[in-house]
Structures are given as structure tokens and as C-alpha cells.
mmCIF file of C-alpha atoms in Angstrom:
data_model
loop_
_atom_site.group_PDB
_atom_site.id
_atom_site.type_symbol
_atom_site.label_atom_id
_atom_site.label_comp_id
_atom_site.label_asym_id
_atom_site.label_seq_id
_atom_site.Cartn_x
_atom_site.Cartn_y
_atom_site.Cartn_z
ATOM 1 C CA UNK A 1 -5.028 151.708 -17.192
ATOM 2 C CA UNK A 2 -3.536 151.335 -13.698
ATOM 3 C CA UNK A 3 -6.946 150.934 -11.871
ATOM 4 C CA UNK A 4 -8.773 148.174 -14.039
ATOM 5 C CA UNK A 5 -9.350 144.649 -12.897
ATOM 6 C CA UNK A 6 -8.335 141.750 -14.977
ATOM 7 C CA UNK A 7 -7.762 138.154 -14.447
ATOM 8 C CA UNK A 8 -4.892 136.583 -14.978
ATOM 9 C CA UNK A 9 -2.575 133.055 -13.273
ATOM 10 C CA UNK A 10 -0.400 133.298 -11.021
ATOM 11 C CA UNK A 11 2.232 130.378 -10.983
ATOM 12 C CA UNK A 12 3.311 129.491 -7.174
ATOM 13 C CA UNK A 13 6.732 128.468 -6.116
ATOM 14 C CA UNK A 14 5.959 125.364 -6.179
ATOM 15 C CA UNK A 15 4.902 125.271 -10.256
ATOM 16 C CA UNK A 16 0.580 125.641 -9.379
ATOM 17 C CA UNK A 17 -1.288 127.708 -10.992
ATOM 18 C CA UNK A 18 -3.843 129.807 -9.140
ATOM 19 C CA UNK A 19 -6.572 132.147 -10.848
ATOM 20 C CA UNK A 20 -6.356 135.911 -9.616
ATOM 21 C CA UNK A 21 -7.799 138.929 -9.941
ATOM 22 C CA UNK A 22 -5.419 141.845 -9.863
ATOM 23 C CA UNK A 23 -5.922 145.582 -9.057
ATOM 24 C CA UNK A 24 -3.398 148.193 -9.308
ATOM 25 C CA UNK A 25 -3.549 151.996 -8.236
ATOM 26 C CA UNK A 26 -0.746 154.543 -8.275
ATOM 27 C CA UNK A 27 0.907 155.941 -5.895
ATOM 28 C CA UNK A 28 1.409 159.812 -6.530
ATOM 29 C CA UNK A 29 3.088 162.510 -4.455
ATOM 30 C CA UNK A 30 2.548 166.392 -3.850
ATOM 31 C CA UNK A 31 3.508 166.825 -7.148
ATOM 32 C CA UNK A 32 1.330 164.675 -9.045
ATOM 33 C CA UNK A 33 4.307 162.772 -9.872
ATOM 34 C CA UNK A 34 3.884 158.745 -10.335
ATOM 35 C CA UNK A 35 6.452 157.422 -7.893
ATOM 36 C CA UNK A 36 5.139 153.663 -7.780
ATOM 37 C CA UNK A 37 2.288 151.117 -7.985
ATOM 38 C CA UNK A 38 0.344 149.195 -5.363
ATOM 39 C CA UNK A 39 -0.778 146.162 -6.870
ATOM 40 C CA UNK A 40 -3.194 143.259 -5.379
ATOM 41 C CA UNK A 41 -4.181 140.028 -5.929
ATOM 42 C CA UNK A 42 -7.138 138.239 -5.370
ATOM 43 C CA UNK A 43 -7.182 134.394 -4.769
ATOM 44 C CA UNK A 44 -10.360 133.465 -7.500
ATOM 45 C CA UNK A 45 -9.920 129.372 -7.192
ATOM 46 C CA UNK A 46 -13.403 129.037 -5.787
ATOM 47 C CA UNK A 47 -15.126 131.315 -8.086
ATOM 48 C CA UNK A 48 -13.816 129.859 -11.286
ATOM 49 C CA UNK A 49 -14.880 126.281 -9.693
ATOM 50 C CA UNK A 50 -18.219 127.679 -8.991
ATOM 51 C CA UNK A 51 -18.459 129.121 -12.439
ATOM 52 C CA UNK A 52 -17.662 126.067 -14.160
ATOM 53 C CA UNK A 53 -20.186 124.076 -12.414
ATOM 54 C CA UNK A 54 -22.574 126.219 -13.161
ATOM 55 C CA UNK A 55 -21.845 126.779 -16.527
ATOM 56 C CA UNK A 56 -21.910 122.530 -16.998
ATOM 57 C CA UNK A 57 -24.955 122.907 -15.181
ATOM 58 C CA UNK A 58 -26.191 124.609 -17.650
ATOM 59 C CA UNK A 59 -25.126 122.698 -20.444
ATOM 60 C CA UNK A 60 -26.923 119.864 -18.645
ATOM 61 C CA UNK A 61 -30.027 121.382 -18.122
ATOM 62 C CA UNK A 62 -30.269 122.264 -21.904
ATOM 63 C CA UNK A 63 -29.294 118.852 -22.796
ATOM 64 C CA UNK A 64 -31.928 117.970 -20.652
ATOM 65 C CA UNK A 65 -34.549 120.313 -22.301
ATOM 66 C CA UNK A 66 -33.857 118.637 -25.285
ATOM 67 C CA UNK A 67 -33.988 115.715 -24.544
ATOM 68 C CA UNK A 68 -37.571 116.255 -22.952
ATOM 69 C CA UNK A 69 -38.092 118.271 -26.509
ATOM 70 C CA UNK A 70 -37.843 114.686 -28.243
ATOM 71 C CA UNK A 71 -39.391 112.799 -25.928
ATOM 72 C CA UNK A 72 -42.140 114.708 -25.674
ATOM 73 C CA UNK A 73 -42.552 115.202 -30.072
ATOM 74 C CA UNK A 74 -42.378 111.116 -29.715
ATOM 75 C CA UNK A 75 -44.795 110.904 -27.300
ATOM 76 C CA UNK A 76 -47.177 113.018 -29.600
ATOM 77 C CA UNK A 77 -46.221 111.145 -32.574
ATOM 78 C CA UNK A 78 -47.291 107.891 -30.627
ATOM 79 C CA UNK A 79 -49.750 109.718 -29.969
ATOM 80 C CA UNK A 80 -51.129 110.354 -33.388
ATOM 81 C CA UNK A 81 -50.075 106.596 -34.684
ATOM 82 C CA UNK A 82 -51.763 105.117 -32.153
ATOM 83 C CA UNK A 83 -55.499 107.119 -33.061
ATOM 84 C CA UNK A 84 -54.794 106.815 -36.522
ATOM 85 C CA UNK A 85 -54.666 103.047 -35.992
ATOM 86 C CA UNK A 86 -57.482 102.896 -33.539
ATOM 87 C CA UNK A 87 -59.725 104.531 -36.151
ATOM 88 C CA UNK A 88 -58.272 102.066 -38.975
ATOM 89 C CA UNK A 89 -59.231 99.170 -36.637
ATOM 90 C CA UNK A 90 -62.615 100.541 -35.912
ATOM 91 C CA UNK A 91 -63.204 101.052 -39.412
ATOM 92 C CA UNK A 92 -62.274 97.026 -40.331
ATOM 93 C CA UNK A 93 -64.014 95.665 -37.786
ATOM 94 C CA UNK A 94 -67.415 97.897 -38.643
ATOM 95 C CA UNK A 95 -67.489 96.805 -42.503
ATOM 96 C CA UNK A 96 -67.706 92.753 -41.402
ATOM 97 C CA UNK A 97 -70.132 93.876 -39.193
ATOM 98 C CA UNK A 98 -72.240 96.168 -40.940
ATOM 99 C CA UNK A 99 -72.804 93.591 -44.096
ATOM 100 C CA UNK A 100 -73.708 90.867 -41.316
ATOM 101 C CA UNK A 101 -76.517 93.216 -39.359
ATOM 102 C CA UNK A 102 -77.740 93.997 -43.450
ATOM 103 C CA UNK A 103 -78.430 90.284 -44.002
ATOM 104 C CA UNK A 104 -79.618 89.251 -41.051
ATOM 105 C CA UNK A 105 -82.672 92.414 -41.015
ATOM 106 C CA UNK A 106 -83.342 91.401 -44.370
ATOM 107 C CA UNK A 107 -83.589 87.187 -43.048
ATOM 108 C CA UNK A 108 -85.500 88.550 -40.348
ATOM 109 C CA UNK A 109 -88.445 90.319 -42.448
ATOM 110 C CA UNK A 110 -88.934 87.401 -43.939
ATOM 111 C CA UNK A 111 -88.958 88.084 -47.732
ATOM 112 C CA UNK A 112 -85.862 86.284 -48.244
ATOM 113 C CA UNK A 113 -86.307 83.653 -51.316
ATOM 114 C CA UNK A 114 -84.133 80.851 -50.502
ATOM 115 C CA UNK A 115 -81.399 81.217 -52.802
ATOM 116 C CA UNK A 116 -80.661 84.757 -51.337
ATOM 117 C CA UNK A 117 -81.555 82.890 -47.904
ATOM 118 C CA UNK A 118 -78.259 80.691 -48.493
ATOM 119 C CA UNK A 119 -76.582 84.256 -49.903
ATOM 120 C CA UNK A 120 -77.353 85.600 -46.488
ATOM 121 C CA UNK A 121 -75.732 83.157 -44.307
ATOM 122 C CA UNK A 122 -72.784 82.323 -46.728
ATOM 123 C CA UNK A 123 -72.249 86.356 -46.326
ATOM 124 C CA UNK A 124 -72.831 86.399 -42.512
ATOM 125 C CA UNK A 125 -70.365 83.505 -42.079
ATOM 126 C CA UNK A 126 -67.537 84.714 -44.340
ATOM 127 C CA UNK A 127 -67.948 88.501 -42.688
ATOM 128 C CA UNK A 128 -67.622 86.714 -38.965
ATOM 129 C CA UNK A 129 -64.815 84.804 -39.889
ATOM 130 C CA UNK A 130 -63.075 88.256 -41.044
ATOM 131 C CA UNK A 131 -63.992 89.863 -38.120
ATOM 132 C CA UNK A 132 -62.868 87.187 -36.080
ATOM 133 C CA UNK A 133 -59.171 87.029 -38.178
ATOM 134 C CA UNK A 134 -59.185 90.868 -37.621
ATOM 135 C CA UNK A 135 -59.192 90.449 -33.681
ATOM 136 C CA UNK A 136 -56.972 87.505 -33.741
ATOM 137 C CA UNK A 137 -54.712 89.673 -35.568
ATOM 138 C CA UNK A 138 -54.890 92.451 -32.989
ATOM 139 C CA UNK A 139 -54.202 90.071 -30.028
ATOM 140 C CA UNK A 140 -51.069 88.909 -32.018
ATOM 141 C CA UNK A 141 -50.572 92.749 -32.161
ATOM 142 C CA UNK A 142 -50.668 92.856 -28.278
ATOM 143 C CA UNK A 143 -48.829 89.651 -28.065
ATOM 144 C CA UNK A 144 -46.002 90.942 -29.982
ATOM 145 C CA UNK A 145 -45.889 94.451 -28.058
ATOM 146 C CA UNK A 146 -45.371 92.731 -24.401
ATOM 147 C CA UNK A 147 -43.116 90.123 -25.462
ATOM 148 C CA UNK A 148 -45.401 86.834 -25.439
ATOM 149 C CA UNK A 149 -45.909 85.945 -28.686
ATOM 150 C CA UNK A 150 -44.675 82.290 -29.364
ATOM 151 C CA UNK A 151 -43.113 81.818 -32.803
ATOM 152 C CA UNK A 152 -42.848 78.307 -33.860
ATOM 153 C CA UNK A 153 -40.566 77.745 -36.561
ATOM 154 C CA UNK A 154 -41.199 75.266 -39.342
ATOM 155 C CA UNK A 155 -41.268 74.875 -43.087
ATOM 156 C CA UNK A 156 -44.421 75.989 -45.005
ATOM 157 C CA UNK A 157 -45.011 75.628 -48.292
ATOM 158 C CA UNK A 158 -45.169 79.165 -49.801
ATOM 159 C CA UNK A 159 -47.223 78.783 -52.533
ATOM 160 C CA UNK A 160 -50.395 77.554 -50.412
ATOM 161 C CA UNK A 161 -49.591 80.631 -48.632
ATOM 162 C CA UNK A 162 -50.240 82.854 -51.445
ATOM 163 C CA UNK A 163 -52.890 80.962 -52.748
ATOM 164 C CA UNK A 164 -54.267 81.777 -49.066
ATOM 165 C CA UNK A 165 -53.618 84.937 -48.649
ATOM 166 C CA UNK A 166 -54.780 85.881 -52.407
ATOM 167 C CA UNK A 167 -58.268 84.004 -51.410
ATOM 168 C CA UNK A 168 -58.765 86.011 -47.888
ATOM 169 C CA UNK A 169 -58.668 89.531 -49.969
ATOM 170 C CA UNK A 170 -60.563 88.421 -52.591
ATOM 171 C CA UNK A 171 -63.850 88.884 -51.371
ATOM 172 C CA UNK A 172 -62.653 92.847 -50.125
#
């Protein structure tokens, strides 16, 4: 139809191209006979521009959401590692401490016979020294997370290591 708007380019004399809208209406005489066609065009540079930018605007702004999407499910992951280990910790470091507070009630009452006396203390001893690896290990933990940890390189023999390591879990 003559009267509908459309968009289309218009190519300059000098070879640019320029967004327009056009309009046309007919031009009809006493007779209701067509006898031409005015036709206009609208320079639409600025609009498209606008358009764009705010299209890319909003491609941005959705990028943006999602990226704030992520952050925010790692934050709540973090979130949820970070109790989780909390109530591992607390957990380890209550077991030492539990079998130590046992013993020493029962050395306190005073009905210990010496052999279980010696028991006692061997138990108190080996629980505070894996209470005391446990929070040495959780400073290296903190160490490690802002950067100061100081690694010193040098050989090891790896079997003491495992002979070591086997001999720490054995009493767990």
C-alpha cells in the first residue's frame, strides 16, 4: 500500500548510506483517478544510533545479570564449603578434647590405680599433641590462603614419612 511506512537506505551522491523512513500518499483528482505520488523521507541516523546503543545496552546489562548470577551461586557455594569445614574442624578439635577432660575427671576423683594413672596422662598427652597438630594445620591453612606460607625445599626421605604419617592415624 501507498500509505505504509517502511524503512529503507538511501545512498547519497556522494556513495553514504543514510537510514530513512519513507511515506507515500496519492495524489487523486475529481475523478478518483490516481494521477501521482507524494513521497517523503525521513532522515532516521540518530534513531538507529540510539537503538543500537540501547539494544548493546541491553546485551550488557544481561551479561551483567549473569555474571552477578555466578558470582552470587559462588558466593553461596563458599558459603556452604566454608560451614561444612567449620563444623569438620569443630568436630576434630572436640574429640582430642573430649578424651582429655574424660581422663583428667577420672585422675581427679582419685580412684585412679596407677597403671591407668600412667594410661591417663599417656592419653592426655597424645590427645594435646593432636589437637595442637590440628591447629598448626589450620594456621598453615590461613598461611596458605593470604600468601605467607614459606615452603622450604629439601630432600626427605619418603619412607620415614609414611612410617610417620601411618603412626599419627593409628591411634584414630
Amino acid at each position: 500500500s501507498v500509505d505504509a511506512a517502511a524503512q529503507d537506505i538511501l545512498i547519497t551522491r556522494d556513495g553514504r548510506e543514510t537510514p530513512v523512513d519513507k511515506k507515500g500518499a496519492p495524489i487523486i483528482d475529481e475523478q478518483e483517478n490516481l494521477i501521482g505520488v507524494v513521497l517523503t523521507f525521513r532522515d532516521i541516523t540518530e534513531r538507529k544510533r540510539m537503538e543500537k546503543a540501547r539494544e548493546q545496552s541491553l546485551r550488557y546489562e544481561q551479561e551483567a545479570r549473569r555474571e552477578a548470577e555466578v558470582a552470587r551461586r559462588r558466593a553461596e557455594e563458599a558459603s556452604r564449603l566454608k560451614d561444612e569445614f567449620l563444623a569438620t574442624v569443630s568436630h576434630e578439635l572436640r574429640t582430642p578434647l573430649n578424651h582429655m577432660l574424660g581422663w583428667i575427671e577420672m585422675l581427679r576423683s582419685g580412684k585412679l590405680q596407677s597403671d591407668k594413672t600412667r594410661k591417663a596422662y599417656d592419653t592426655i598427652e597424645r590427645n594435646a599433641r593432636a589437637q595442637g597438630r590440628l591447629i598448626d594445620d589450620l594456621l598453615d591453612v590461613s598461611r596458605i590462603i593470604s600468601g605467607k606460607l614459606l615452603i622450604e625445599p629439601r630432600q626427605i626421605e619418603i619412607a620415614k614419612v609414611i612410617k610417620a604419617a601411618a603412626e599419627s592415624i593409628g591411634p584414630a
